[in-house]
Amino acid sequence: MAAFEPVLTKNVGKPEALTLKGYRQLGGYEGLTKALTMEPDAIIDEVKKSGLRGRGGAGFPAGMKWSFIPKGKDKPKYLVCNADESEPGTFKDRLLMENDPHQLIEGCAICCYAVSANTCYIYIRGEYVKSAVILEQALKEAYEAGILGDSVQGSGFKLNMYIHRGAGAYICGEETGMLESLEGKRGQPRVKPPFPAVVGAFGAPTVINNVETLCNVPHILTHGADWFKSIGTDERNTGPKLYAISGHVDRPGTYEYPIGVTFREMLDGAGGMWRGRQLKAFIPGGASAPILKPDQIDIKMDFDTVAKAGSMLGSAAVIVMDETTCMVRSVARLAKFFNHESCGQCTPCREGTNWMELVLKRLEHGEGTESDAQKLLSICKNIGGQSLCALGDAAIGPVKSLVDRFPEEIEQHVRERACPFPQPRYFENGA
Amino acid sequence: MSVHEPASMQPSGPQIRGGGLSDASRAEIDGLRERYPTSEAILLPALHIAQRQWGGWLPDEAIAAVAAELDLPVAKVYGVVTFYDLFHQSPVGRHRIRVCNNLSCQLRGAEEILEVLHQELGVGEDEVTPDGRCSFVHFECLGSCDTAPMMMVDDDYHESLTPNRVRQILKRLR
């Protein structure tokens, strides 16, 4: 792989980027300045041309999303930035907000100008207090410098940007759940259509984009769509991408690569397997993504290749598991998560996630039966495609892949009437 | 221009009984009104503010006070409070500890961190130590998987934990 200069994380580790002055010295707000000289539609075209796809999980083309917003300036429109990063294994947006808050503000401002939205809410998960404090400080500076407010950089375009803190609910990362939560309600997803581009926040047309997606935008404006397209795998998978790698690797962390880096390169970049152990399994895109086995070690980590392999890139949260890992215990933990986070609105998801957790727990405790694997598949079948939002489908991803790809491990739990893997101890003598 | 310090989860002092929302809380809520086209949308921020005033949890009187302030039915406010994990309907310790034990942290020893908390504090999850100092719970992913195992104490993340580091952190909590 040719040398790659980080784009999104180039200011990470440079404390001066936290201040407006420092961010400007690092080339910041050039994208916004350029955008304000352009027609809004030309900005949307540029983002479309770049091929930028949503970095929050679904991979929907960002420029396309913006183009769905009705034209005209007579009615209110909103941008809601999705900073509710809650997918287990994902921690890249926190890095962007804590280290380079102005990059996000700039991306949001460009998007707002492009779709004529005068209000932007940054919906941050309630636990990210530090991110909220850092962003508040950056917003304050941006207001004082006239980058936000009644006339963005003297252009006459009015823009207010506010932080809105969540209160602990994974489902509020689902875009319509987030809108409900923003409006002061339980975060239960809405029936679609209508889509948020038509009826979004407070009944008005709304763009919802992930933090990382919006952070790409200033760079597209500054360097052009052709530059952006030159990074990545192909026409459908373009640009730089943050990969959050965790679990049994030597140096877990957020790594920036051109989208489509192979899993093997990424693993090497993270120092290889922890304690020199063997790779047993990896999740390529957060808790919702089906688990892959070591035979996929050379997979290109882009949206389409990972989908073809029967999983999904999702938020590119890569969780690595070594040979000592019990897959049943691991998937039982993910099932517990989805059961806890199901909003309770749709019966298949509410009841199904509960049963999945119960069956997996009894398997892990050696109380499973031979029919449990089939039972799990049957529950998956009854959840899949039967709920309003994607949480139901997300919940069955890891479970189905456990039954399909690790059947021998389930059988062993049943046969031996116990978990065959000793409970790992990570700390010697309790120290 | 309206810039607002985010409501911290840190309680502001001893639990206040009676008297509804304080003047400071009401002023903070009023400062948010221009941000949203509906008063209902202030509910989440208002509940964060109220929870801080009431020492980290939301007794019935706090829920009623917020409902009255925003002119919303009490039942609606209850519905919202029960939906979100960061709102509490029973007393919590002066310091609230949240330990992530989702998969990435489980793969790096989160269960042992929970055991240490249980031993050192002498209470179970969701219970408050007799001196009112601490309560702890396991929590879903807190977005710090690269520094697993980790826990959150009030507003702060404590990362790359070991049992001994947990003991040191606990000693500093008053």
Coordinates of N, CA and C in Angstrom, one line a residue, chain A residues 54-246:
Chain A
G54 N -22.2 7.4 3.9 CA -22.4 7.6 5.4 C -21.5 6.7 6.2
R55 N -20.8 7.3 7.2 CA -19.9 6.5 8.0 C -20.5 6.0 9.3
G56 N -21.8 6.2 9.4 CA -22.5 5.8 10.7 C -22.9 4.3 10.7
G57 N -23.0 3.7 9.6 CA -23.3 2.3 9.6 C -24.0 1.8 8.3
A58 N -24.9 2.7 7.8 CA -25.7 2.2 6.6 C -25.0 2.5 5.3
G59 N -24.1 3.4 5.2 CA -23.3 3.6 4.0 C -24.1 4.3 2.9
F60 N -25.1 5.1 3.3 CA -25.9 5.7 2.2 C -25.2 6.9 1.7
P61 N -25.2 7.2 0.3 CA -24.5 8.3 -0.2 C -24.9 9.6 0.4
A62 N -23.9 10.4 0.9 CA -24.3 11.6 1.6 C -24.8 12.7 0.7
G63 N -24.2 12.9 -0.4 CA -24.7 13.9 -1.4 C -26.1 13.6 -1.8
M64 N -26.4 12.4 -2.0 CA -27.8 12.0 -2.4 C -28.8 12.4 -1.3
K65 N -28.4 12.1 -0.1 CA -29.2 12.4 1.1 C -29.5 13.9 1.1
W66 N -28.5 14.7 0.9 CA -28.7 16.2 0.9 C -29.6 16.6 -0.2
S67 N -29.5 15.9 -1.4 CA -30.3 16.4 -2.5 C -31.8 16.1 -2.4
F68 N -32.1 15.2 -1.4 CA -33.6 14.9 -1.2 C -34.3 16.1 -0.4
I69 N -33.5 17.0 0.1 CA -34.1 18.1 0.9 C -34.8 19.0 -0.1
P70 N -36.1 19.3 0.1 CA -36.8 20.3 -0.8 C -36.0 21.6 -0.8
K71 N -36.0 22.2 -2.0 CA -35.3 23.5 -2.2 C -36.2 24.6 -1.6
G72 N -35.5 25.8 -1.6 CA -36.2 27.0 -1.1 C -35.9 27.3 0.3
K73 N -36.1 28.6 0.6 CA -35.6 29.1 2.0 C -36.8 29.5 2.8
D74 N -38.0 29.2 2.4 CA -39.2 29.7 3.1 C -39.5 28.9 4.3
K75 N -39.2 27.6 4.3 CA -39.6 26.8 5.5 C -38.4 26.3 6.2
P76 N -38.5 26.1 7.6 CA -37.3 25.7 8.3 C -36.8 24.3 7.9
K77 N -35.5 24.2 8.0 CA -34.9 22.9 7.7 C -33.8 22.7 8.8
Y78 N -33.5 21.4 9.0 CA -32.5 21.1 10.0 C -31.4 20.2 9.6
L79 N -30.3 20.3 10.2 CA -29.2 19.3 10.2 C -29.1 18.7 11.6
V80 N -29.2 17.4 11.7 CA -29.0 16.8 13.0 C -27.7 15.9 12.8
C81 N -26.7 16.3 13.5 CA -25.4 15.5 13.5 C -25.5 14.4 14.4
N82 N -25.4 13.2 14.0 CA -25.5 12.0 14.8 C -24.2 11.7 15.5
A83 N -24.1 12.1 16.8 CA -23.0 11.9 17.6 C -23.4 11.0 18.8
D84 N -24.3 10.1 18.5 CA -24.8 9.2 19.5 C -24.0 7.9 19.5
E85 N -22.8 8.0 19.2 CA -22.0 6.8 19.0 C -22.1 5.8 20.1
S86 N -22.9 4.7 19.8 CA -23.2 3.7 20.9 C -23.0 2.3 20.4
E87 N -22.6 2.1 19.1 CA -22.5 0.7 18.6 C -21.3 0.1 19.3
P88 N -21.5 -1.0 20.0 CA -20.4 -1.6 20.8 C -19.2 -1.9 19.8
G89 N -18.0 -1.4 20.3 CA -16.8 -1.5 19.5 C -16.4 -0.2 18.8
T90 N -17.3 0.8 18.8 CA -17.1 2.0 18.1 C -16.7 3.2 19.0
F91 N -15.6 3.8 18.6 CA -15.1 4.9 19.5 C -14.4 6.0 18.6
K92 N -14.7 6.0 17.3 CA -14.0 6.9 16.4 C -14.5 8.3 16.5
D93 N -15.8 8.5 16.7 CA -16.4 9.8 16.7 C -16.0 10.6 17.9
R94 N -15.8 9.9 19.0 CA -15.3 10.5 20.2 C -14.0 11.1 20.0
L95 N -13.1 10.4 19.3 CA -11.8 10.8 19.0 C -11.8 12.1 18.2
L96 N -12.7 12.2 17.2 CA -12.8 13.3 16.3 C -13.3 14.5 17.1
M97 N -14.3 14.3 18.0 CA -14.9 15.5 18.7 C -13.9 16.0 19.8
E98 N -13.2 15.1 20.4 CA -12.4 15.5 21.5 C -11.1 16.1 21.0
N99 N -10.7 15.8 19.8 CA -9.4 16.3 19.3 C -9.5 17.3 18.2
D100 N -10.6 17.4 17.5 CA -10.7 18.3 16.4 C -12.1 18.8 16.2
P101 N -12.6 19.5 17.3 CA -14.0 19.9 17.3 C -14.4 20.8 16.1
H102 N -13.5 21.7 15.7 CA -13.8 22.6 14.7 C -14.0 21.9 13.3
Q103 N -13.3 20.8 13.1 CA -13.5 20.1 11.9 C -14.9 19.7 11.7
L104 N -15.5 19.2 12.8 CA -16.9 18.8 12.8 C -17.8 20.0 12.6
I105 N -17.6 21.1 13.3 CA -18.4 22.3 13.1 C -18.3 22.8 11.7
E106 N -17.1 22.8 11.1 CA -17.0 23.2 9.7 C -17.8 22.3 8.8
G107 N -17.7 21.0 9.0 CA -18.5 20.1 8.1 C -20.0 20.3 8.3
C108 N -20.4 20.6 9.5 CA -21.9 20.8 9.7 C -22.3 22.1 9.0
A109 N -21.4 23.2 9.1 CA -21.8 24.5 8.6 C -21.9 24.4 7.0
I110 N -21.0 23.6 6.4 CA -21.0 23.4 5.0 C -22.3 22.7 4.6
C111 N -22.6 21.7 5.3 CA -23.9 20.9 5.0 C -25.1 21.9 5.1
C112 N -25.1 22.6 6.2 CA -26.3 23.5 6.4 C -26.4 24.5 5.3
Y113 N -25.3 25.1 4.9 CA -25.3 26.0 3.8 C -25.8 25.4 2.5
A114 N -25.4 24.2 2.3 CA -25.8 23.4 1.0 C -27.3 23.1 1.0
V115 N -27.9 22.8 2.1 CA -29.3 22.5 2.1 C -30.2 23.6 2.6
S116 N -29.6 24.8 2.9 CA -30.3 25.9 3.4 C -31.0 25.6 4.8
A117 N -30.2 25.0 5.7 CA -30.7 24.7 7.0 C -30.1 25.8 7.9
N118 N -31.0 26.5 8.7 CA -30.5 27.5 9.6 C -30.2 27.1 11.0
T119 N -30.5 25.8 11.3 CA -30.3 25.3 12.6 C -29.7 23.9 12.5
C120 N -28.7 23.7 13.3 CA -28.0 22.4 13.4 C -28.0 21.9 14.9
Y121 N -28.4 20.7 15.1 CA -28.3 20.1 16.4 C -27.3 19.0 16.4
I122 N -26.3 19.1 17.3 CA -25.4 18.0 17.4 C -25.8 17.1 18.5
Y123 N -26.4 15.9 18.2 CA -27.0 15.0 19.2 C -25.8 14.1 19.7
I124 N -25.4 14.4 20.9 CA -24.2 13.7 21.5 C -24.8 12.7 22.6
R125 N -24.3 11.5 22.6 CA -24.8 10.6 23.7 C -24.4 11.2 25.0
G126 N -25.3 11.0 26.0 CA -25.2 11.6 27.3 C -23.9 11.3 28.0
E127 N -23.3 10.1 27.8 CA -22.1 9.7 28.5 C -20.9 10.5 28.0
Y128 N -20.9 11.1 26.8 CA -19.8 11.8 26.2 C -19.7 13.2 26.8
V129 N -19.6 13.4 28.1 CA -19.5 14.7 28.7 C -18.4 15.5 28.2
K130 N -17.2 14.8 28.1 CA -16.0 15.5 27.7 C -16.1 16.1 26.2
S131 N -16.7 15.2 25.4 CA -16.9 15.7 24.0 C -17.8 16.9 24.0
A132 N -18.9 16.9 24.8 CA -19.8 18.0 24.8 C -19.2 19.3 25.3
V133 N -18.3 19.1 26.3 CA -17.7 20.3 26.9 C -16.7 20.9 25.8
I134 N -15.9 20.1 25.2 CA -15.0 20.5 24.2 C -15.7 21.2 23.0
L135 N -16.8 20.6 22.6 CA -17.5 21.1 21.4 C -18.2 22.4 21.8
E136 N -18.7 22.5 23.1 CA -19.3 23.8 23.5 C -18.3 24.9 23.4
Q137 N -17.1 24.6 23.9 CA -16.1 25.7 23.9 C -15.7 26.1 22.5
A138 N -15.7 25.1 21.5 CA -15.4 25.4 20.1 C -16.5 26.2 19.5
L139 N -17.7 25.8 19.8 CA -18.9 26.6 19.3 C -18.9 28.0 19.8
K140 N -18.5 28.2 21.0 CA -18.4 29.5 21.6 C -17.4 30.4 20.8
E141 N -16.3 29.8 20.5 CA -15.3 30.5 19.7 C -15.8 30.8 18.3
A142 N -16.5 29.8 17.8 CA -17.0 30.0 16.4 C -18.0 31.1 16.3
Y143 N -18.9 31.2 17.4 CA -19.9 32.3 17.4 C -19.2 33.6 17.5
E144 N -18.2 33.7 18.4 CA -17.5 35.0 18.7 C -16.8 35.4 17.4
A145 N -16.3 34.5 16.6 CA -15.5 34.9 15.4 C -16.4 35.1 14.2
G146 N -17.8 35.0 14.4 CA -18.7 35.2 13.3 C -18.7 34.0 12.3
I147 N -18.2 32.9 12.7 CA -18.4 31.7 11.8 C -19.8 31.1 12.0
L148 N -20.4 31.3 13.1 CA -21.7 30.9 13.4 C -22.5 32.2 13.8
G149 N -23.8 32.1 13.7 CA -24.6 33.2 14.1 C -25.4 33.8 12.9
D150 N -25.7 35.1 13.0 CA -26.6 35.7 12.0 C -26.0 35.8 10.6
S151 N -24.7 35.8 10.5 CA -24.2 35.9 9.1 C -22.9 35.2 9.1
V152 N -22.9 33.9 8.6 CA -21.8 33.0 8.6 C -20.6 33.7 7.8
Q153 N -19.6 34.0 8.4 CA -18.4 34.6 7.8 C -18.8 35.8 6.8
G154 N -19.8 36.5 7.3 CA -20.2 37.7 6.5 C -21.0 37.4 5.3
S155 N -21.5 36.2 5.1 CA -22.2 35.8 3.9 C -23.7 36.1 3.9
G156 N -24.2 36.5 5.1 CA -25.6 36.7 5.2 C -26.4 35.4 5.5
F157 N -25.7 34.3 5.5 CA -26.4 33.0 5.8 C -26.4 32.9 7.3
K158 N -27.6 32.7 7.8 CA -27.8 32.6 9.3 C -27.7 31.1 9.7
L159 N -26.9 30.9 10.8 CA -26.8 29.5 11.2 C -26.5 29.4 12.7
N160 N -27.5 28.7 13.4 CA -27.3 28.4 14.8 C -27.0 26.9 15.0
M161 N -26.0 26.7 15.9 CA -25.6 25.3 16.1 C -25.7 25.0 17.6
Y162 N -26.3 23.9 18.0 CA -26.5 23.6 19.4 C -26.1 22.2 19.7
I163 N -25.6 22.0 20.9 CA -25.4 20.6 21.4 C -26.7 20.1 22.1
H164 N -27.1 18.9 21.8 CA -28.2 18.3 22.5 C -27.7 17.0 23.0
R165 N -27.7 16.9 24.4 CA -27.2 15.6 25.0 C -28.3 14.6 25.1
G166 N -28.0 13.4 24.7 CA -28.9 12.2 24.9 C -28.8 11.8 26.4
A167 N -29.4 10.7 26.7 CA -29.5 10.3 28.1 C -29.3 8.7 28.2
G168 N -28.6 8.1 27.3 CA -28.3 6.7 27.5 C -29.3 5.8 26.8
A169 N -29.3 5.7 25.5 CA -30.2 4.8 24.8 C -29.6 4.5 23.4
Y170 N -29.2 3.3 23.1 CA -28.5 3.0 21.8 C -29.5 3.3 20.7
I171 N -30.8 3.1 20.9 CA -31.7 3.2 19.8 C -31.8 4.7 19.3
C172 N -31.3 5.6 20.1 CA -31.3 7.0 19.6 C -30.3 7.3 18.6
G173 N -29.4 6.3 18.3 CA -28.5 6.4 17.2 C -29.2 6.1 15.8
E174 N -30.4 5.4 15.9 CA -31.3 5.2 14.7 C -31.9 6.6 14.4
E175 N -31.8 7.0 13.1 CA -32.1 8.4 12.8 C -33.5 8.9 13.3
T176 N -34.5 8.1 13.1 CA -35.8 8.6 13.6 C -36.0 8.5 15.1
G177 N -35.3 7.5 15.7 CA -35.3 7.4 17.2 C -34.6 8.7 17.7
M178 N -33.6 9.1 17.0 CA -32.9 10.3 17.4 C -33.8 11.5 17.3
L179 N -34.5 11.6 16.3 CA -35.4 12.8 16.1 C -36.5 12.8 17.2
E180 N -37.0 11.6 17.5 CA -38.0 11.6 18.6 C -37.4 12.1 19.9
S181 N -36.1 11.6 20.2 CA -35.4 12.0 21.4 C -35.1 13.5 21.4
L182 N -34.7 14.0 20.3 CA -34.5 15.4 20.2 C -35.7 16.2 20.5
E183 N -36.9 15.7 20.1 CA -38.1 16.4 20.3 C -38.6 16.2 21.8
G184 N -37.9 15.5 22.6 CA -38.2 15.3 24.0 C -39.1 14.1 24.3
K185 N -39.0 13.1 23.5 CA -39.8 11.9 23.6 C -39.0 10.7 23.9
R186 N -39.6 9.6 24.2 CA -38.9 8.3 24.2 C -38.4 8.0 22.8
G187 N -37.2 7.5 22.8 CA -36.5 7.4 21.5 C -37.0 6.2 20.6
Q188 N -38.2 6.1 20.4 CA -38.8 5.0 19.6 C -38.8 5.4 18.1
P189 N -38.2 4.6 17.2 CA -38.1 4.9 15.8 C -39.5 5.1 15.2
R190 N -39.5 5.9 14.1 CA -40.8 6.2 13.4 C -41.0 5.2 12.2
V191 N -42.2 5.2 11.8 CA -42.5 4.4 10.6 C -42.0 5.3 9.4
K192 N -41.3 4.6 8.5 CA -40.8 5.3 7.3 C -41.4 4.6 6.0
P193 N -41.8 5.3 5.0 CA -41.8 6.8 4.9 C -42.9 7.4 5.8
P194 N -43.0 8.7 5.9 CA -42.1 9.7 5.3 C -40.6 9.6 5.8
F195 N -39.7 9.9 5.0 CA -38.3 9.9 5.4 C -37.9 11.3 6.0
P196 N -36.9 11.3 6.9 CA -36.6 12.6 7.5 C -36.3 13.7 6.5
A197 N -35.9 13.4 5.3 CA -35.6 14.5 4.3 C -36.9 15.2 4.0
V198 N -38.1 14.6 4.3 CA -39.3 15.2 4.0 C -40.0 15.7 5.3
V199 N -40.1 14.7 6.3 CA -40.7 15.1 7.6 C -39.7 14.6 8.6
G200 N -38.9 15.5 9.1 CA -37.8 15.1 10.1 C -38.0 15.8 11.4
A201 N -37.1 16.5 11.9 CA -37.2 17.2 13.2 C -38.3 18.2 13.2
F202 N -39.1 18.2 14.2 CA -40.2 19.1 14.3 C -41.0 19.3 13.1
G203 N -41.2 18.2 12.3 CA -42.0 18.1 11.1 C -41.4 18.7 9.9
A204 N -40.1 19.2 10.0 CA -39.5 19.9 8.9 C -38.4 19.0 8.2
P205 N -38.1 19.3 7.0 CA -37.1 18.5 6.3 C -35.7 18.5 7.0
T206 N -35.1 17.3 7.2 CA -34.0 17.2 8.0 C -32.9 16.3 7.4
V207 N -31.7 16.7 7.4 CA -30.6 15.8 7.1 C -30.0 15.3 8.4
I208 N -29.7 14.0 8.4 CA -29.0 13.4 9.5 C -27.8 12.7 9.0
N209 N -26.6 13.1 9.5 CA -25.4 12.6 9.1 C -24.5 12.3 10.4
N210 N -23.7 11.2 10.2 CA -22.8 10.9 11.3 C -21.6 11.8 11.4
V211 N -21.0 11.9 12.6 CA -19.9 12.8 12.8 C -18.8 12.6 11.8
E212 N -18.4 11.4 11.6 CA -17.2 11.1 10.6 C -17.6 11.5 9.2
T213 N -18.9 11.3 8.8 CA -19.3 11.7 7.5 C -19.1 13.2 7.3
L214 N -19.6 13.9 8.3 CA -19.5 15.4 8.2 C -18.1 15.9 8.2
C215 N -17.2 15.2 9.0 CA -15.8 15.6 9.1 C -15.1 15.4 7.7
N216 N -15.6 14.6 6.9 CA -15.0 14.4 5.5 C -15.3 15.6 4.6
V217 N -16.4 16.3 4.9 CA -16.9 17.3 4.0 C -15.9 18.5 3.7
P218 N -15.4 19.1 4.8 CA -14.4 20.2 4.5 C -13.3 19.8 3.6
H219 N -12.8 18.6 3.7 CA -11.7 18.2 2.9 C -12.1 18.0 1.5
I220 N -13.3 17.5 1.2 CA -13.9 17.4 -0.1 C -13.9 18.8 -0.8
L221 N -14.4 19.8 0.0 CA -14.5 21.1 -0.6 C -13.1 21.7 -0.8
T222 N -12.2 21.5 0.1 CA -10.8 22.0 0.0 C -10.0 21.4 -1.2
H223 N -10.1 20.1 -1.2 CA -9.2 19.3 -2.2 C -10.0 18.8 -3.4
G224 N -11.3 18.9 -3.4 CA -12.0 18.5 -4.6 C -12.5 17.0 -4.6
A225 N -13.6 16.7 -5.3 CA -14.1 15.4 -5.3 C -13.2 14.4 -6.0
D226 N -12.4 14.9 -7.0 CA -11.5 13.9 -7.7 C -10.4 13.4 -6.8
W227 N -9.9 14.3 -5.9 CA -8.9 13.9 -4.9 C -9.5 12.8 -4.0
F228 N -10.7 13.1 -3.5 CA -11.4 12.2 -2.6 C -11.6 10.8 -3.2
K229 N -12.0 10.8 -4.5 CA -12.2 9.6 -5.3 C -10.9 8.8 -5.5
S230 N -9.8 9.5 -5.5 CA -8.6 8.8 -5.8 C -8.1 7.9 -4.6
I231 N -8.8 8.1 -3.4 CA -8.5 7.3 -2.2 C -9.6 6.2 -2.2
G232 N -9.2 5.0 -1.9 CA -10.2 3.9 -1.7 C -10.1 2.8 -2.7
T233 N -11.1 2.0 -2.7 CA -11.1 0.7 -3.5 C -11.6 1.0 -4.9
D234 N -12.8 1.6 -5.1 CA -13.4 1.8 -6.4 C -14.4 2.9 -6.3
E235 N -15.2 3.1 -7.3 CA -16.1 4.2 -7.4 C -17.1 4.2 -6.3
R236 N -17.4 3.1 -5.8 CA -18.5 3.0 -4.7 C -17.9 3.0 -3.3
N237 N -16.6 3.0 -3.2 CA -16.0 2.9 -1.9 C -14.8 3.9 -1.9
T238 N -15.1 5.2 -1.6 CA -14.1 6.2 -1.7 C -13.7 6.9 -0.4
G239 N -12.5 7.5 -0.4 CA -12.2 8.3 0.7 C -11.4 7.7 1.9
P240 N -11.0 8.5 2.8 CA -10.4 7.9 4.0 C -11.4 7.3 5.0
K241 N -11.0 6.4 5.8 CA -12.0 5.8 6.7 C -11.3 5.5 8.1
L242 N -12.1 5.8 9.1 CA -11.5 5.4 10.4 C -12.0 4.0 10.8
Y243 N -11.0 3.3 11.3 CA -11.3 1.9 11.8 C -11.0 1.9 13.3
A244 N -12.0 1.5 14.0 CA -11.8 1.4 15.5 C -11.6 -0.1 15.8
I245 N -10.4 -0.4 16.2 CA -10.0 -1.8 16.4 C -9.8 -2.1 17.9
S246 N -10.5 -3.1 18.4 CA -10.4 -3.4 19.8 C -10.4 -4.9 20.0

